[in-house]
mmCIF file of C-alpha atoms and ligand atoms in Angstrom:
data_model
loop_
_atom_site.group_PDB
_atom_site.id
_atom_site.type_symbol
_atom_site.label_atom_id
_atom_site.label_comp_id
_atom_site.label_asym_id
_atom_site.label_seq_id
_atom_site.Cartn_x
_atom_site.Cartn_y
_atom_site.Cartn_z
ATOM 1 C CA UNK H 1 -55.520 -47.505 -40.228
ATOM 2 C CA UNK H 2 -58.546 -49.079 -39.776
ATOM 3 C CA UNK H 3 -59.871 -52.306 -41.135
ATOM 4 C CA UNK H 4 -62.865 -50.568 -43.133
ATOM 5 C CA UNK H 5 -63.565 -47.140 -43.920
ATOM 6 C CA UNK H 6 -67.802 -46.882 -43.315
ATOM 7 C CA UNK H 7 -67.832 -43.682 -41.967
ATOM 8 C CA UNK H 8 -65.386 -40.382 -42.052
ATOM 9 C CA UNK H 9 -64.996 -40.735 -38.067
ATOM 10 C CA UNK H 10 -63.563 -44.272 -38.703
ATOM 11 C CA UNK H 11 -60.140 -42.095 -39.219
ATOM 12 C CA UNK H 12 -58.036 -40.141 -36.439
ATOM 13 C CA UNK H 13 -56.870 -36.710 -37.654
ATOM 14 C CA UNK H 14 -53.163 -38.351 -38.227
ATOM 15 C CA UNK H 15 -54.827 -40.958 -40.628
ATOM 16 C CA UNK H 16 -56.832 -38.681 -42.459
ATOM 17 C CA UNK H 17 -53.685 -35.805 -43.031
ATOM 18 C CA UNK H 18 -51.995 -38.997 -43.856
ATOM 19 C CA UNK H 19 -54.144 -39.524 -47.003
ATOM 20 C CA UNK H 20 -54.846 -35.966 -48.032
ATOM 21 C CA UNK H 21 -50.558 -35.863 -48.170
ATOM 22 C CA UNK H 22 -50.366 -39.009 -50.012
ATOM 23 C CA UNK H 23 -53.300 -37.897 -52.491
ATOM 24 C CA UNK H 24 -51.233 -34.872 -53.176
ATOM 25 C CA UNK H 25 -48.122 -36.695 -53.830
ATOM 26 C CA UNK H 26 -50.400 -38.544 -55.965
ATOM 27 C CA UNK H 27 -51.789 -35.664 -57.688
ATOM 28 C CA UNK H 28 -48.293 -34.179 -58.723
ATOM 29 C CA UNK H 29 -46.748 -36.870 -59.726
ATOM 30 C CA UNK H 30 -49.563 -37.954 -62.127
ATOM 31 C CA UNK H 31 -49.628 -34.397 -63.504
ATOM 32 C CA UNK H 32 -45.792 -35.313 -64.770
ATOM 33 C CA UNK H 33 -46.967 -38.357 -66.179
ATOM 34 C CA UNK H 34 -45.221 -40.402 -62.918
ATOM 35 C CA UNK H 35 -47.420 -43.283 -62.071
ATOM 36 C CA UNK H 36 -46.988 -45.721 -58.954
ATOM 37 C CA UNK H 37 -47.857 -49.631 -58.899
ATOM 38 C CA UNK H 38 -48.616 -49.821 -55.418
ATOM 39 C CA UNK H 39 -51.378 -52.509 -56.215
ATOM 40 C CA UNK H 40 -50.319 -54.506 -59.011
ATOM 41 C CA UNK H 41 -52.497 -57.642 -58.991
ATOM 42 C CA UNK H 42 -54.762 -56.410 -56.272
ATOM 43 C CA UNK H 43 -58.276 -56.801 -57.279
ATOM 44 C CA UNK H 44 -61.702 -54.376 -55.779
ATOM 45 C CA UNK H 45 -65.446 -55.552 -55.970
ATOM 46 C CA UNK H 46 -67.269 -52.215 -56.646
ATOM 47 C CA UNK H 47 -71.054 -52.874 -55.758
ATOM 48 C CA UNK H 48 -73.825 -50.526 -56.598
ATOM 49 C CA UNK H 49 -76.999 -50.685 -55.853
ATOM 50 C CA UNK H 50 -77.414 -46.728 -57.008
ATOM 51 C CA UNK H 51 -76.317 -44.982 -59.796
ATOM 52 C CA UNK H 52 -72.552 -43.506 -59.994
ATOM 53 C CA UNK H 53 -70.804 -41.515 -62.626
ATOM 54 C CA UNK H 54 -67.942 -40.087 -60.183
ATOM 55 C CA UNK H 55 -67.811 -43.021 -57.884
ATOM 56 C CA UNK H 56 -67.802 -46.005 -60.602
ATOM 57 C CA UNK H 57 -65.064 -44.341 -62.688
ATOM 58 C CA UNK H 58 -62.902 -42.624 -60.147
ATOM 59 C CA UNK H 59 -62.357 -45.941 -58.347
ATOM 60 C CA UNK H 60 -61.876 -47.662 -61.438
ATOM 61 C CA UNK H 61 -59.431 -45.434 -62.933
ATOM 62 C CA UNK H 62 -57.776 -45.319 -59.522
ATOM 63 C CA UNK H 63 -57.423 -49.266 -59.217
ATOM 64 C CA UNK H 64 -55.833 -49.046 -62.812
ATOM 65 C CA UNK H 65 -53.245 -46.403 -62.279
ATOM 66 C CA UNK H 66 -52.019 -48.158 -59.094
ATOM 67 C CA UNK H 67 -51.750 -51.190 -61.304
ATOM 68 C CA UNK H 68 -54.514 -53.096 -60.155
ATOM 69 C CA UNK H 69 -58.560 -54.074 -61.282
ATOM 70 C CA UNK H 70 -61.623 -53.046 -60.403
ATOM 71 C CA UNK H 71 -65.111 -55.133 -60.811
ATOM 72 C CA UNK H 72 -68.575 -53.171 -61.727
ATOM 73 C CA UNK H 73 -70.982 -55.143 -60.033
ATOM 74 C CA UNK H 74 -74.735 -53.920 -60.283
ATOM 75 C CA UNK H 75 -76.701 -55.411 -57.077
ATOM 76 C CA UNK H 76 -79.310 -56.915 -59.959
ATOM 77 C CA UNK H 77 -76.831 -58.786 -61.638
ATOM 78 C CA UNK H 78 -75.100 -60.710 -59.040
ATOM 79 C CA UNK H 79 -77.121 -63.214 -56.947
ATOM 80 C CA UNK H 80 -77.439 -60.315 -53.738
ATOM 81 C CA UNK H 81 -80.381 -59.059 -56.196
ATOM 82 C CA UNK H 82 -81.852 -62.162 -56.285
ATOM 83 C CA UNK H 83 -81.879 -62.767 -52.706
ATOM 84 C CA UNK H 84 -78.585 -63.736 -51.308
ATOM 85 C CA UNK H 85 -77.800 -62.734 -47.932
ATOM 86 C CA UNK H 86 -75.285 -59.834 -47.673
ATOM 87 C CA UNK H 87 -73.226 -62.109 -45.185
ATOM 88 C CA UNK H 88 -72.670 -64.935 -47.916
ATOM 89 C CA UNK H 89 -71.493 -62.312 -50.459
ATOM 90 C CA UNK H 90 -68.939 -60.785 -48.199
ATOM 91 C CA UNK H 91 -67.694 -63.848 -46.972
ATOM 92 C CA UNK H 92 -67.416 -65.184 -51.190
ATOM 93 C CA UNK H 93 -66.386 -61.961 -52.554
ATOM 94 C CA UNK H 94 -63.145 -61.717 -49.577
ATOM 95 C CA UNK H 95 -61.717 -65.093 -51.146
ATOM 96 C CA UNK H 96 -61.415 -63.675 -54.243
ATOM 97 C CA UNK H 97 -61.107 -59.533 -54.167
ATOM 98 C CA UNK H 98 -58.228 -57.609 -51.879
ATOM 99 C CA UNK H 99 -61.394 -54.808 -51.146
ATOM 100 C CA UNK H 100 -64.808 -54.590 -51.525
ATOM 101 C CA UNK H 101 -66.454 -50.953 -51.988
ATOM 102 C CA UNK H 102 -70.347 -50.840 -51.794
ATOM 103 C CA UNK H 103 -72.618 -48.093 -53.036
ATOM 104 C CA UNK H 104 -76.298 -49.107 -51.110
ATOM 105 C CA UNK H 105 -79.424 -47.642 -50.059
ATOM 106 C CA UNK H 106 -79.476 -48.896 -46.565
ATOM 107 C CA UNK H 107 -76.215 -48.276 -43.868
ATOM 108 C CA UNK H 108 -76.611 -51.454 -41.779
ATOM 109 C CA UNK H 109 -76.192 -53.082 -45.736
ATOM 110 C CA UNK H 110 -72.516 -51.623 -45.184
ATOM 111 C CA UNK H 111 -71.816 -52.654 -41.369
ATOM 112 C CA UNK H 112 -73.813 -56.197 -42.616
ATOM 113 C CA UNK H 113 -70.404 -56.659 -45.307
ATOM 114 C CA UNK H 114 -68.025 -55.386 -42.794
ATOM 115 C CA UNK H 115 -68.869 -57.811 -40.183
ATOM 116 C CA UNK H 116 -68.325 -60.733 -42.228
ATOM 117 C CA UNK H 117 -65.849 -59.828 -45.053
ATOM 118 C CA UNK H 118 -62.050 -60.528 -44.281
ATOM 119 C CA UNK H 119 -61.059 -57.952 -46.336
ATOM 120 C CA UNK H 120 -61.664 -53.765 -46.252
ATOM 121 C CA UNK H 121 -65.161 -52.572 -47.159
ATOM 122 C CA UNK H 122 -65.382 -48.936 -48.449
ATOM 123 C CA UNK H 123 -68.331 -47.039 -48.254
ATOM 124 C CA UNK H 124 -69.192 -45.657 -51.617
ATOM 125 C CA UNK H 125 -72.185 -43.562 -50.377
ATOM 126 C CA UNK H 126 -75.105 -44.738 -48.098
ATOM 127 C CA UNK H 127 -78.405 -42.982 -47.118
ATOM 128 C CA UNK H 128 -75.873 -42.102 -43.895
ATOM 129 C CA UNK H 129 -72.974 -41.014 -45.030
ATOM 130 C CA UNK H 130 -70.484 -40.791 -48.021
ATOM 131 C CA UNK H 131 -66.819 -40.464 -46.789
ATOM 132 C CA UNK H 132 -65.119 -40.776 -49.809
ATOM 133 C CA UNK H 133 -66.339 -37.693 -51.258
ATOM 134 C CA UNK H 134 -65.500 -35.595 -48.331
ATOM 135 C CA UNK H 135 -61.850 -36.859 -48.408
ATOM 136 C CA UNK H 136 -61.651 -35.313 -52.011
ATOM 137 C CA UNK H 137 -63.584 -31.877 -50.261
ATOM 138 C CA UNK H 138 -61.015 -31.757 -47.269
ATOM 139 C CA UNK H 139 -58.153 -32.291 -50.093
ATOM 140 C CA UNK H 140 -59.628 -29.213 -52.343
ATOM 141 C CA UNK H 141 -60.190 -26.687 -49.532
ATOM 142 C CA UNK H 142 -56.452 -27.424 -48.411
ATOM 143 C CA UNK H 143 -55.544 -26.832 -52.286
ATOM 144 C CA UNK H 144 -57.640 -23.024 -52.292
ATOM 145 C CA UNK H 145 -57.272 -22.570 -48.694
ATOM 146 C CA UNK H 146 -53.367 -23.968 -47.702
ATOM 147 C CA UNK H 147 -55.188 -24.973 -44.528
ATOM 148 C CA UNK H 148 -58.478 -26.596 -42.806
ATOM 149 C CA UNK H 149 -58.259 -25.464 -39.097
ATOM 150 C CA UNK H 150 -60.182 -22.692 -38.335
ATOM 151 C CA UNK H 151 -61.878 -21.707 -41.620
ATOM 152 C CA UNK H 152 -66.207 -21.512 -41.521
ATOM 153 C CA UNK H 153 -67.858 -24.105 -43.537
ATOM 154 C CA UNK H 154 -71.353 -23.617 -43.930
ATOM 155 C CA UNK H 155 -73.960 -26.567 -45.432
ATOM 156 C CA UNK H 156 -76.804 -24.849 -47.203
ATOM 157 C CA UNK H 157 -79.752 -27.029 -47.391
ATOM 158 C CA UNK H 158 -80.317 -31.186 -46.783
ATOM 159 C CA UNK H 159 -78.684 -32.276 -43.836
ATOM 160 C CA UNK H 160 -78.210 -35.696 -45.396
ATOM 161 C CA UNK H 161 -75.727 -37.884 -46.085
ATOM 162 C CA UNK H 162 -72.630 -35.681 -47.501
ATOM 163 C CA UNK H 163 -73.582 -33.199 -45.062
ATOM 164 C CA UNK H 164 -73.284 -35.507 -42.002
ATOM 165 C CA UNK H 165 -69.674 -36.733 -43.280
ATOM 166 C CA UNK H 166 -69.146 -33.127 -43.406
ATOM 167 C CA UNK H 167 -70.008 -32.501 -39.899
ATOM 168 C CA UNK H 168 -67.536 -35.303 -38.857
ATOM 169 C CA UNK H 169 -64.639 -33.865 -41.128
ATOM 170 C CA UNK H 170 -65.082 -30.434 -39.982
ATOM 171 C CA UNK H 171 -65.076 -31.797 -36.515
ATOM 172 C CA UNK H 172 -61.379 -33.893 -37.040
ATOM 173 C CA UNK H 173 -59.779 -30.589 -38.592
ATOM 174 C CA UNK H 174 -61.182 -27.856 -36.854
ATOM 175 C CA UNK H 175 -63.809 -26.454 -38.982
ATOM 176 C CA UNK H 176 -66.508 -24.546 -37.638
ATOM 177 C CA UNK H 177 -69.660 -25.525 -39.674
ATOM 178 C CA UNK H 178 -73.184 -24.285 -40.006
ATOM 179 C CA UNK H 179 -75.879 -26.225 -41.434
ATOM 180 C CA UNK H 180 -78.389 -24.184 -42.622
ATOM 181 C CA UNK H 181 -81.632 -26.291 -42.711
ATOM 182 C CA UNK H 182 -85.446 -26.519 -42.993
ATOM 183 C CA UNK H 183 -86.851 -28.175 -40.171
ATOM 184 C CA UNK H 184 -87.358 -32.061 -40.566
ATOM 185 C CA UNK H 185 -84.077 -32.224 -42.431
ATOM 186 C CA UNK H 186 -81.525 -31.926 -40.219
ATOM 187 C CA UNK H 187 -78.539 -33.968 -39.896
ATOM 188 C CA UNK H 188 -78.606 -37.220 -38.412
ATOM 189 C CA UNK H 189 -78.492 -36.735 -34.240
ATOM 190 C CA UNK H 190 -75.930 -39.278 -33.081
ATOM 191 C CA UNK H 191 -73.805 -37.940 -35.871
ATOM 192 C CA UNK H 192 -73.886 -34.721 -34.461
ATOM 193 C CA UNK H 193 -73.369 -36.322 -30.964
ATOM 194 C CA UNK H 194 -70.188 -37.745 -32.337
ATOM 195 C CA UNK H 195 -68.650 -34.482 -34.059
ATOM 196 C CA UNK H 196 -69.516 -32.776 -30.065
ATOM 197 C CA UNK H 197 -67.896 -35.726 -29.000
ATOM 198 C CA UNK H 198 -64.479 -35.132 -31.137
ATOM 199 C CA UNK H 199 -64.598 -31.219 -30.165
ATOM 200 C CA UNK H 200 -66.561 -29.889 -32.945
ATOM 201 C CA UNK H 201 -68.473 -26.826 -33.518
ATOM 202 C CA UNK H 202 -71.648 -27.611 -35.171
ATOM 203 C CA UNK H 203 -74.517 -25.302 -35.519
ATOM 204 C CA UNK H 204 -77.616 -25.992 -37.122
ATOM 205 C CA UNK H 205 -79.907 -23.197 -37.920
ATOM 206 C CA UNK H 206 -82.888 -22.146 -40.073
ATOM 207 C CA UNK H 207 -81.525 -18.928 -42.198
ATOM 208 C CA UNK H 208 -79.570 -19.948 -44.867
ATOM 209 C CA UNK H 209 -78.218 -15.699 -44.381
ATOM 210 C CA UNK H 210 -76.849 -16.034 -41.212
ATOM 211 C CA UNK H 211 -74.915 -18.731 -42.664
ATOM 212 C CA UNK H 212 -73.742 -17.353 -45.245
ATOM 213 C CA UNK H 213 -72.042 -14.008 -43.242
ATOM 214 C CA UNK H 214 -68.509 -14.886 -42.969
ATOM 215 C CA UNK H 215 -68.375 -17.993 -44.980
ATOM 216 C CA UNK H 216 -65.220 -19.545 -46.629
ATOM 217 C CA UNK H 217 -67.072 -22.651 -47.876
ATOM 218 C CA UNK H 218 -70.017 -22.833 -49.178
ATOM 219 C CA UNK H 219 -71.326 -26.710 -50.026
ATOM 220 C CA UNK H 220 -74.883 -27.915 -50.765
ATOM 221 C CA UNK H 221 -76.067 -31.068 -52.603
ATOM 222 C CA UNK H 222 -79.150 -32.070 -54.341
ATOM 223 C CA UNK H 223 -82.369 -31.515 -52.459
ATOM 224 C CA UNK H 224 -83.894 -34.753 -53.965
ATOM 225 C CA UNK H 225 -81.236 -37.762 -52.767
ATOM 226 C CA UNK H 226 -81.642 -40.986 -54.383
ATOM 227 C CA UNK H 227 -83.894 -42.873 -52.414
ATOM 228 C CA UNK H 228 -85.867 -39.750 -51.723
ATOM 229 C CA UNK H 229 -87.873 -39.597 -55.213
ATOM 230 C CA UNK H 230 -91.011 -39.856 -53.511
ATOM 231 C CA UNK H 231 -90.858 -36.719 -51.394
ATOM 232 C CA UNK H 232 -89.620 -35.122 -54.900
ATOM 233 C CA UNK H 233 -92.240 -32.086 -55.150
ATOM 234 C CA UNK H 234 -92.701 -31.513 -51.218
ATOM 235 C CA UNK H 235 -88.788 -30.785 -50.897
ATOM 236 C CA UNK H 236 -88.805 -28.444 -53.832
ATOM 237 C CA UNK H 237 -90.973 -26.776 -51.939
ATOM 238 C CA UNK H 238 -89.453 -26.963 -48.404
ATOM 239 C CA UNK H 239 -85.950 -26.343 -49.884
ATOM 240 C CA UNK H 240 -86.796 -23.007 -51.707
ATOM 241 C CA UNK H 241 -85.091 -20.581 -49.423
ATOM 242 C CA UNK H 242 -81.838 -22.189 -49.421
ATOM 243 C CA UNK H 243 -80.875 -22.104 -52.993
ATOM 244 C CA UNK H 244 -77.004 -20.979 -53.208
ATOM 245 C CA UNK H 245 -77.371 -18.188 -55.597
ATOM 246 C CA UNK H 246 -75.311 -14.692 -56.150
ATOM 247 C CA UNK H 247 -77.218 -12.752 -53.697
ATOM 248 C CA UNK H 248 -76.468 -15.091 -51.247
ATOM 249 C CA UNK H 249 -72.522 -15.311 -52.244
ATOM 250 C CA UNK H 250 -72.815 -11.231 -51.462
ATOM 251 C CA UNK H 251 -72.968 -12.753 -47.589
ATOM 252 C CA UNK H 252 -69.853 -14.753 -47.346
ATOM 253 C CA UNK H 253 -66.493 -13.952 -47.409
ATOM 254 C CA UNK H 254 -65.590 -12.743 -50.960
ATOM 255 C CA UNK H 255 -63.029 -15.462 -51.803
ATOM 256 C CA UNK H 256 -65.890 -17.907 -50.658
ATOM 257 C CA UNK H 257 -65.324 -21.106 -52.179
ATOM 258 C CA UNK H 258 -68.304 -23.056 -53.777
ATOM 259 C CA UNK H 259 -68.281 -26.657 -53.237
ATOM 260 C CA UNK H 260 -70.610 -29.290 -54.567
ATOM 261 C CA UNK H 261 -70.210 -32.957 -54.472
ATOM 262 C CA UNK H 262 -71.830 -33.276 -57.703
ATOM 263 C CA UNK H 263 -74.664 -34.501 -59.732
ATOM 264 C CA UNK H 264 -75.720 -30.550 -59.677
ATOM 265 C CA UNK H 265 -78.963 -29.316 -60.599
ATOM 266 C CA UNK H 266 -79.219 -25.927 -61.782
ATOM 267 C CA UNK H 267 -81.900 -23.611 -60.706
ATOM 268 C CA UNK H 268 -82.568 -25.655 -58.207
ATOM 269 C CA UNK H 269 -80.281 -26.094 -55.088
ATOM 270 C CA UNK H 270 -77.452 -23.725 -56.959
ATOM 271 C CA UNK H 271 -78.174 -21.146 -59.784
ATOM 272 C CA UNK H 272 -75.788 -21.910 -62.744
ATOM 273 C CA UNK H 273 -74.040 -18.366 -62.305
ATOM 274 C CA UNK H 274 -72.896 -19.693 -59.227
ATOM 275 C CA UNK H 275 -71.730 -23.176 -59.891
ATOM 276 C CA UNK H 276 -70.372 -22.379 -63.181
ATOM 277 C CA UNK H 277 -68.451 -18.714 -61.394
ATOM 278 C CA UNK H 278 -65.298 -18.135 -60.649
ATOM 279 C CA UNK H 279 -65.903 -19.083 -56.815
ATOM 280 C CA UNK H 280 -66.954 -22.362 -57.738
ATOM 281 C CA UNK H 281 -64.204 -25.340 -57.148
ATOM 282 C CA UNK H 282 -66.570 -28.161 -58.271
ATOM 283 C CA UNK H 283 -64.876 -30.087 -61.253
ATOM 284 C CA UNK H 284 -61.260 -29.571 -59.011
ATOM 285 C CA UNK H 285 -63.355 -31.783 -56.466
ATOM 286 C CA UNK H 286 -64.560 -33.836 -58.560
ATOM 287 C CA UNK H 287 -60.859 -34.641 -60.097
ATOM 288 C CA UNK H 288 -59.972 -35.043 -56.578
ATOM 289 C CA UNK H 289 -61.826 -38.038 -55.960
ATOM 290 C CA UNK H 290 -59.429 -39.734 -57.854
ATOM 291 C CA UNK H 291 -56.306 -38.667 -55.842
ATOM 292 C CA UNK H 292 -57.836 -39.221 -52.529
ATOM 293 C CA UNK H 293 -59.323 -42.534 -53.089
ATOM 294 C CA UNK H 294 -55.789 -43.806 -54.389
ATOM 295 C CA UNK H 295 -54.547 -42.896 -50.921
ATOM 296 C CA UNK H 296 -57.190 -43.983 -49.276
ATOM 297 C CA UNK H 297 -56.882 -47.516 -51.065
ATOM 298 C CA UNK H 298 -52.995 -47.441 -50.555
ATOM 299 C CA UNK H 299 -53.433 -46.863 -47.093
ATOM 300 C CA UNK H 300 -56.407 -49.952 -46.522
ATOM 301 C CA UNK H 301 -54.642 -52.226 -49.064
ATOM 302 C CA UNK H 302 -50.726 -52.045 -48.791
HETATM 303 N N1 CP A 401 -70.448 -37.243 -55.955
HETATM 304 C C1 CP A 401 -70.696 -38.514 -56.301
HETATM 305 O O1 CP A 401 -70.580 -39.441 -55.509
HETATM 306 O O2 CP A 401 -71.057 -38.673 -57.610
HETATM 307 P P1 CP A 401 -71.635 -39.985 -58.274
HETATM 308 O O3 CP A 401 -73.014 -40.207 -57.717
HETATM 309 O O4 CP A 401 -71.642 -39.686 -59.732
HETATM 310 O O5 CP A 401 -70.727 -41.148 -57.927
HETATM 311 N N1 NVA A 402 -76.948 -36.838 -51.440
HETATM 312 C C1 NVA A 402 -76.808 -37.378 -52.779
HETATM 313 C C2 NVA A 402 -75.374 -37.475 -53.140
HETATM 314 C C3 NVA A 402 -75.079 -37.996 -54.521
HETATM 315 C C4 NVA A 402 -73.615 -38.124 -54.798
HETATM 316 C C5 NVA A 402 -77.508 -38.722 -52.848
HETATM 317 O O1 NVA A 402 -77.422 -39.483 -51.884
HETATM 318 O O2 NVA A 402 -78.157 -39.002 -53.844
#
């Protein structure tokens, strides 16, 4: 395993089966009420300088369940929002915690606490990527799907930063994915670089359509990340055409399943036929994040 988990391509394809397995072990033995202590006494400093509904509880429940604590720490209330370097607080926070998970605005914020903490650092989202959620994607489309290689994922909409740890999983298990975006927001280049690196299909295209024909996954996010309140109004407008909406289900395959990671907002990037439809797997992924992140802190703590 590695020492920290900042991006999805931070794990070989063994690793990241590894954890999907374990997270379904997990899964089934929690659904018959069979719990595991694998980190009793093991402590993780959860810093957020966002907001997290998901994130926050799904790591806290999962540090409690494994029979360890988590730590809420809002970026304003510990000295970091007062001016602290990001160096000092990794190298106090890794003489007391056993891993640190960071929610920030700013990537290098995460490689900044990874260079100097002694102990893992999870990314909990950053404007780059947010691997943690795709682990709990990868483990639902294995649930639907009983298998990853080989199935067409298609992004519809911001090629931001769930869409560029998309691109990376898709790459590691053999997805084919399509990004269907409006120029100027296309997925980050040396991501893409990477996923051609690894062997990965990756297409990025304009019409959200030709995605669509033959899809088995459809996933799209908000069009308006945080960080991005500014540009609010101007991507409403830019995003229009690539709302996921029944007509465009009529494209994909017709078991297409509907994945997003989650806060949704109705009418605009998804209609609510379609996330609330039978084709939708959104609140199975979201329970997923659970089960995935106590594998994945298993794996980086044991
Ligand atoms: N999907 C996700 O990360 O949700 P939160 O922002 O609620 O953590
Ligand atoms: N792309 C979104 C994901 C939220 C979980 C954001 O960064 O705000």
């Amino acid at each position: 395993m590695p020492s920290h988990l900042l991006s999805l391509a931070d794990l070989s394809y063994e690793e990241l089966i590894d954890i999907l397995d374990i997270a379904s072990d997990l899964k089934e033995k929690r659904a018959r009420g069979k719990t595991s202590t694998g980190l009793k006494n093991k402590s993780l400093a959860m810093i957020f300088e966002k907001s997290s509904t998901r994130t926050r509880v799904s790591f806290e429940v999962a540090m409690i369940e494994l029979g360890g604590h988590a730590i809420y720490l809002n970026y304003k209330d510990i000295q970091l929002g007062r001016g602290e370097s990001v160096a000092d607080t990794a190298r106090v926070m890794a003489r007391y915690v056993h891993a640190i998970m960071a929610r920030v605005y700013k990537h290098e914020t995460l490689t900044e606490l990874s260079k100097y903490s002694t102990v893992p650092v999870i990314n909990g989202l950053s404007d780059l990527e947010h691997p943690c959620q795709i682990l709990a994607d990868l483990l639902t489309v294995r649930e639907y799907k009983g298998k990853l290689k080989g199935l067409n994922f298609s992004w519809i909409g911001d090629g931001n930063n769930v869409c560029n740890s998309a691109i990376l999983a898709c790459a590691l298990t053999g997805m084919k994915i399509t990004v269907a975006c409006p120029e100027g927001y296309e997925p980050n280049s040396e991501i893409l670089n990477k996923a051609r690196d690894i062997g990965g299909t990756v297409s990025v295209i304009r019409d959200p359509v030709k995605a669509a024909k033959n899809a088995d996954i459809f996933y799209t996010d908000v069009w308006v990340s945080m960080g991005d309140e500014e540009e609010y109004e101007q991507r409403l407008r830019d995003f229009k055409p690539y709302q996921i909406n029944s007509k465009l289900l009529e494209q994909a395959k017709h078991d297409v399943m509907v994945l997003h990671c989650l806060p949704a907002h109705r009418g605009e990037e998804i209609t609510a036929e379609v996330v609330d439809g039978p084709n939708s797997a959104v609140f199975d992924q979201a329970e997923n994040r659970l089960h995935a992140q106590k594998a994945l802190l298993l794996k980086l703590l044991s």
